[in-house]
Coordinates of C-alpha atoms in Angstrom, one line a residue:
M1 CA 70.3 123.6 94.3
L2 CA 68.0 121.0 96.0
L3 CA 69.5 118.3 93.8
L4 CA 73.0 119.3 94.8
C5 CA 72.0 119.0 98.5
I6 CA 70.4 115.6 97.9
Q7 CA 73.5 114.4 96.2
K8 CA 75.7 115.7 99.0
E9 CA 73.5 114.0 101.6
S10 CA 73.4 110.7 99.8
R11 CA 77.2 110.8 99.3
G12 CA 77.6 111.5 103.0
R13 CA 75.3 108.5 103.8
R14 CA 77.4 106.3 101.4
L15 CA 80.6 107.3 103.2
T16 CA 79.2 106.7 106.6
E17 CA 78.1 103.2 105.6
W18 CA 81.5 102.8 103.8
E19 CA 83.4 103.8 107.0
N20 CA 81.6 101.2 109.1
G21 CA 82.2 98.4 106.6
Y22 CA 85.7 99.5 105.9
F23 CA 86.9 99.3 109.5
W24 CA 85.1 96.0 110.1
A25 CA 86.8 94.5 107.0
V26 CA 90.2 95.7 108.0
W27 CA 89.7 94.3 111.5
Q28 CA 88.6 90.9 110.1
D29 CA 91.6 90.7 107.7
L30 CA 94.1 91.7 110.4
R31 CA 92.6 89.2 112.9
S32 CA 92.0 86.2 110.8
R33 CA 93.5 87.0 107.3
T34 CA 90.1 86.6 105.7
V35 CA 87.1 88.8 105.1
G36 CA 83.8 87.0 105.5
Q37 CA 81.8 86.3 102.3
G38 CA 78.5 87.1 104.1
F39 CA 79.8 90.5 105.2
L40 CA 81.1 91.3 101.7
A41 CA 77.8 90.2 100.1
A42 CA 75.8 92.3 102.5
A43 CA 78.0 95.4 102.2
G44 CA 78.1 95.0 98.4
S45 CA 74.3 94.8 98.2
L46 CA 73.9 97.8 100.5
G47 CA 76.5 99.8 98.6
A48 CA 75.0 99.0 95.2
A49 CA 71.5 99.8 96.3
V50 CA 72.4 103.1 97.9
S51 CA 74.6 104.1 95.0
L52 CA 71.9 103.3 92.4
L53 CA 69.2 105.0 94.4
S54 CA 71.4 108.1 94.7
G55 CA 71.6 108.4 91.0
R56 CA 74.9 106.6 90.0
S57 CA 74.8 104.7 86.8
V58 CA 75.6 101.0 86.4
L59 CA 78.6 102.0 84.2
G60 CA 79.8 104.3 87.0
L61 CA 79.6 101.5 89.5
L62 CA 81.5 99.1 87.2
S63 CA 84.2 101.7 86.6
S64 CA 84.5 102.2 90.4
A65 CA 84.7 98.4 90.9
A66 CA 87.4 98.0 88.2
V67 CA 90.2 97.7 90.7
G68 CA 88.5 94.8 92.4
I69 CA 87.7 93.1 89.1
F70 CA 91.4 93.5 88.1
L71 CA 92.5 92.0 91.5
L72 CA 90.2 89.0 91.1
I73 CA 91.6 88.3 87.6
L74 CA 95.2 88.6 88.9
G75 CA 94.3 86.3 91.8
Q76 CA 93.2 83.7 89.3
I77 CA 96.3 84.1 87.1
T78 CA 98.6 83.9 90.1
D79 CA 96.7 80.9 91.5
G80 CA 95.7 82.6 94.8
G81 CA 98.8 84.8 95.1
I82 CA 96.4 87.7 95.7
G83 CA 93.6 86.9 98.0
E84 CA 90.1 86.7 96.6
G85 CA 88.8 88.7 99.5
D86 CA 91.0 91.7 98.5
G87 CA 89.4 91.7 95.1
W88 CA 85.9 91.5 96.5
F89 CA 86.7 94.2 99.0
F90 CA 87.6 96.6 96.2
I91 CA 84.5 95.8 94.3
V92 CA 82.4 96.6 97.4
T93 CA 84.4 99.9 98.0
G94 CA 83.8 100.8 94.4
F95 CA 80.1 100.9 95.2
F96 CA 80.7 103.5 97.9
L97 CA 83.6 105.5 96.4
E98 CA 84.2 107.3 93.1
P99 CA 86.6 105.5 90.6
T100 CA 89.5 107.8 91.4
E101 CA 89.0 107.4 95.1
N102 CA 88.9 103.6 94.9
F103 CA 92.0 103.6 92.7
M104 CA 93.8 106.0 95.1
L105 CA 92.9 103.8 98.0
F106 CA 94.4 100.7 96.3
L107 CA 97.5 102.5 95.1
S108 CA 98.2 104.1 98.4
G109 CA 97.7 100.8 100.2
L110 CA 100.1 99.2 97.7
I111 CA 102.7 101.8 98.6
F112 CA 102.3 101.3 102.3
C113 CA 102.5 97.5 101.9
S114 CA 105.5 97.8 99.7
V115 CA 107.4 100.0 102.2
Y116 CA 106.6 97.6 105.1
S117 CA 107.5 94.6 103.0
L118 CA 110.9 96.0 102.1
A119 CA 111.7 96.9 105.7
Y120 CA 110.5 93.5 106.8
M121 CA 112.6 91.7 104.2
A122 CA 115.7 93.8 105.1
A123 CA 115.3 93.1 108.8
S124 CA 114.8 89.4 108.1
F125 CA 117.8 89.3 105.9
I126 CA 120.0 91.0 108.5
G127 CA 118.6 88.6 111.1
G128 CA 119.1 85.5 108.9
V129 CA 115.4 84.6 108.8
G130 CA 113.7 83.5 105.5
V131 CA 110.6 85.3 104.4
R132 CA 109.8 83.5 101.2
Q133 CA 106.5 82.0 102.4
K134 CA 105.4 85.0 104.4
R135 CA 101.9 86.2 103.6
L136 CA 100.7 89.6 104.7
P137 CA 97.0 90.7 105.0
F138 CA 96.6 93.7 102.6
L139 CA 93.6 95.5 104.0
P140 CA 95.3 96.8 107.2
F141 CA 97.7 98.8 104.9
L142 CA 94.6 100.7 103.7
L143 CA 93.8 102.0 107.1
P144 CA 95.9 105.2 107.0
V145 CA 94.5 106.1 103.6
G146 CA 90.9 105.2 104.7
L147 CA 91.2 107.5 107.7
W148 CA 92.4 110.3 105.4
L149 CA 89.7 109.6 102.8
V150 CA 86.7 109.6 105.1
P151 CA 86.6 113.3 106.0
S152 CA 87.0 114.5 102.4

């Protein structure tokens, strides 16, 4: 029983730290279309330390970070078509979230971004404006999902 309370408390602490970092990263990406490397390194170090101290295994952390690793590989294959910061962001969130939560965060953000992109393309097509070189920051599309994920 005591172990369960400790696990719940450390999970709550991880989510509180995750919330602060999450909203800061979304704000940075929205404002400047980059997420600071120093911020990601600090958040990743904090997340890994808290997760390991709360009893998560290294294999558990790697499985949670798999989404980010996949995005980094895709970014290399597409020669920067996917921002490196997005991959590192999902590695960091993997330290705070369970694998299914991190994957759900990514997939839901992808759905929101896709819907927005289709609407933007349709409006641009109707208005006669080209959108071929348009680049969107991805992290702001995670905001609705992150707000929903935090209380759970």
